[in-house]
Amino acid sequence: MAAAAATAAVKGNGGGGWLVIAVGLVRAYLAKGSYHSLYYSIEKPLKFFQTGALLEILHCAIGIVPSSVVLTSFQVMSRVFLIWAVTHSVKEVQSEDSVLLFVIAWTITEIIRYSFYTFSLLNHLPYLIKWARYTLFIVLYPMGVSGELLTIYAALPFVRQAGLYSISLPNKYNFSFDYYAFLILIMISYIPIFPQLYFHMIHQRRKILSHTEEHKKFE
């Protein structure tokens, strides 16, 4: 019981972090009167809380959260990579609308997800949160992935021009690395992996929400 309460507190803090990001976005929008370049208003908390989400992989591995380690690892690592290796490293893309697209999708998704886990651990899960968890992803996941891919695509010319993170031959290690090509491979990797994550959630939605409806019929 104490362990569940402690885990619920951790999840609550995670959800609170994304709520801070949501409030920051709204406040910046109201102050500017425009949605352009809102990324700068939430850059620091976004980096902090999304990087902290690496702990989610550990939570899945030890069974605290009943989710796939592989799919969770892909989701978390791809986000951390996008924040630090793309958006942080290529300043020119930070004002792109695609950045706001994935930030909004992540923020709504994470507030719902952390709320779901927190209330589940406390054995007090409102149906509305369960419904939101297994329904809104239908729009939010493609929205987030679109923003991620468009941001990487926007970064490509700047990466190629600057030779960012690339290693050319000859060098004493006899090793070369083309970050531009690596980013293209990252984009291609979404093709087999994203559908797995998406249809896994579709399957979970059918199983969990249909079970809830059947349970209601017998009450």
XYZ file of C-alpha atoms in Angstrom, residues 65-194:
130
model
C 3.700 0.311 -15.017
C 2.023 -2.444 -17.096
C 3.352 -1.259 -20.458
C 5.651 -2.697 -23.109
C 9.311 -1.936 -22.364
C 10.149 -1.877 -26.083
C 7.353 0.489 -27.091
C 7.872 2.722 -24.048
C 11.617 2.874 -24.749
C 10.982 3.913 -28.338
C 8.472 6.562 -27.331
C 10.580 8.068 -24.539
C 13.950 7.843 -26.300
C 12.566 9.310 -29.518
C 11.196 12.281 -27.586
C 14.415 12.859 -25.646
C 16.376 12.581 -28.888
C 14.057 15.050 -30.601
C 14.359 17.583 -27.791
C 18.146 17.486 -27.351
C 19.645 16.213 -30.612
C 17.283 18.075 -32.940
C 15.326 20.957 -31.395
C 18.026 22.024 -28.924
C 20.911 21.487 -31.350
C 19.334 23.082 -34.417
C 18.192 26.493 -33.192
C 16.640 27.343 -36.543
C 13.784 24.860 -36.063
C 12.717 26.127 -32.638
C 10.295 28.640 -34.161
C 8.717 26.067 -36.492
C 4.996 25.415 -36.018
C 5.760 21.687 -36.106
C 7.519 22.027 -32.733
C 4.361 23.447 -31.180
C 2.400 20.621 -32.802
C 4.317 17.869 -31.005
C 4.598 19.854 -27.754
C 0.811 20.256 -27.532
C 0.242 16.589 -28.409
C 2.789 15.423 -25.815
C 1.423 17.746 -23.137
C -2.201 16.634 -23.439
C -1.170 12.983 -23.748
C 1.064 13.074 -20.674
C -1.405 14.933 -18.444
C -4.018 12.293 -19.250
C -1.561 9.385 -18.932
C -0.096 10.450 -15.604
C -3.598 11.136 -14.256
C -4.634 7.658 -15.383
C -1.717 5.957 -13.629
C -2.065 8.043 -10.461
C -5.775 7.353 -9.988
C -5.309 3.693 -10.959
C -2.654 3.218 -8.275
C -4.994 4.808 -5.744
C -7.854 2.527 -6.909
C -9.958 5.580 -7.731
C -10.041 5.838 -11.522
C -12.819 8.065 -12.949
C -14.324 6.700 -16.145
C -13.732 10.023 -17.937
C -9.960 9.724 -17.442
C -10.000 6.094 -18.573
C -12.020 7.056 -21.647
C -9.679 9.965 -22.451
C -6.605 7.750 -22.023
C -7.900 5.198 -24.535
C -9.651 7.546 -26.970
C -7.851 10.865 -27.434
C -4.644 9.108 -28.517
C -6.443 8.372 -31.802
C -5.835 12.022 -32.721
C -2.954 12.951 -30.406
C -0.513 10.214 -31.480
C -0.627 11.029 -35.225
C -0.524 14.732 -34.336
C 2.613 14.260 -32.231
C 4.361 12.042 -34.763
C 3.567 14.488 -37.569
C 5.117 17.303 -35.549
C 8.184 15.204 -34.758
C 8.793 14.157 -38.366
C 8.205 17.659 -39.733
C 10.656 19.083 -37.190
C 13.365 16.574 -38.128
C 12.705 17.288 -41.805
C 13.021 21.037 -41.179
C 16.360 20.456 -39.422
C 17.918 18.460 -42.276
C 19.199 21.373 -44.416
C 20.824 23.056 -41.406
C 22.400 19.796 -40.262
C 23.856 19.188 -43.714
C 25.096 22.759 -44.119
C 26.829 22.848 -40.717
C 27.974 19.225 -40.761
C 26.434 18.936 -37.300
C 27.644 15.918 -35.272
C 29.171 14.409 -38.417
C 32.642 12.850 -38.484
C 34.569 12.807 -41.739
C 37.469 10.688 -42.918
C 40.387 10.667 -42.637
C 40.796 10.650 -38.866
C 42.916 8.662 -36.425
C 40.001 6.389 -35.533
C 39.263 5.569 -39.189
C 35.586 6.151 -38.466
C 32.979 8.292 -40.189
C 29.472 9.299 -39.207
C 26.893 11.238 -41.202
C 24.332 12.779 -38.852
C 22.239 13.939 -41.809
C 21.851 10.346 -43.022
C 21.268 9.201 -39.444
C 18.309 11.597 -39.097
C 16.830 10.223 -42.301
C 17.138 6.703 -40.874
C 15.411 7.905 -37.697
C 12.514 9.196 -39.796
C 12.307 5.898 -41.684
C 12.266 3.973 -38.385
C 8.889 5.539 -37.591
C 7.350 3.522 -40.431
C 7.570 0.083 -38.743
C 7.520 1.233 -35.096
C 4.753 3.850 -34.887
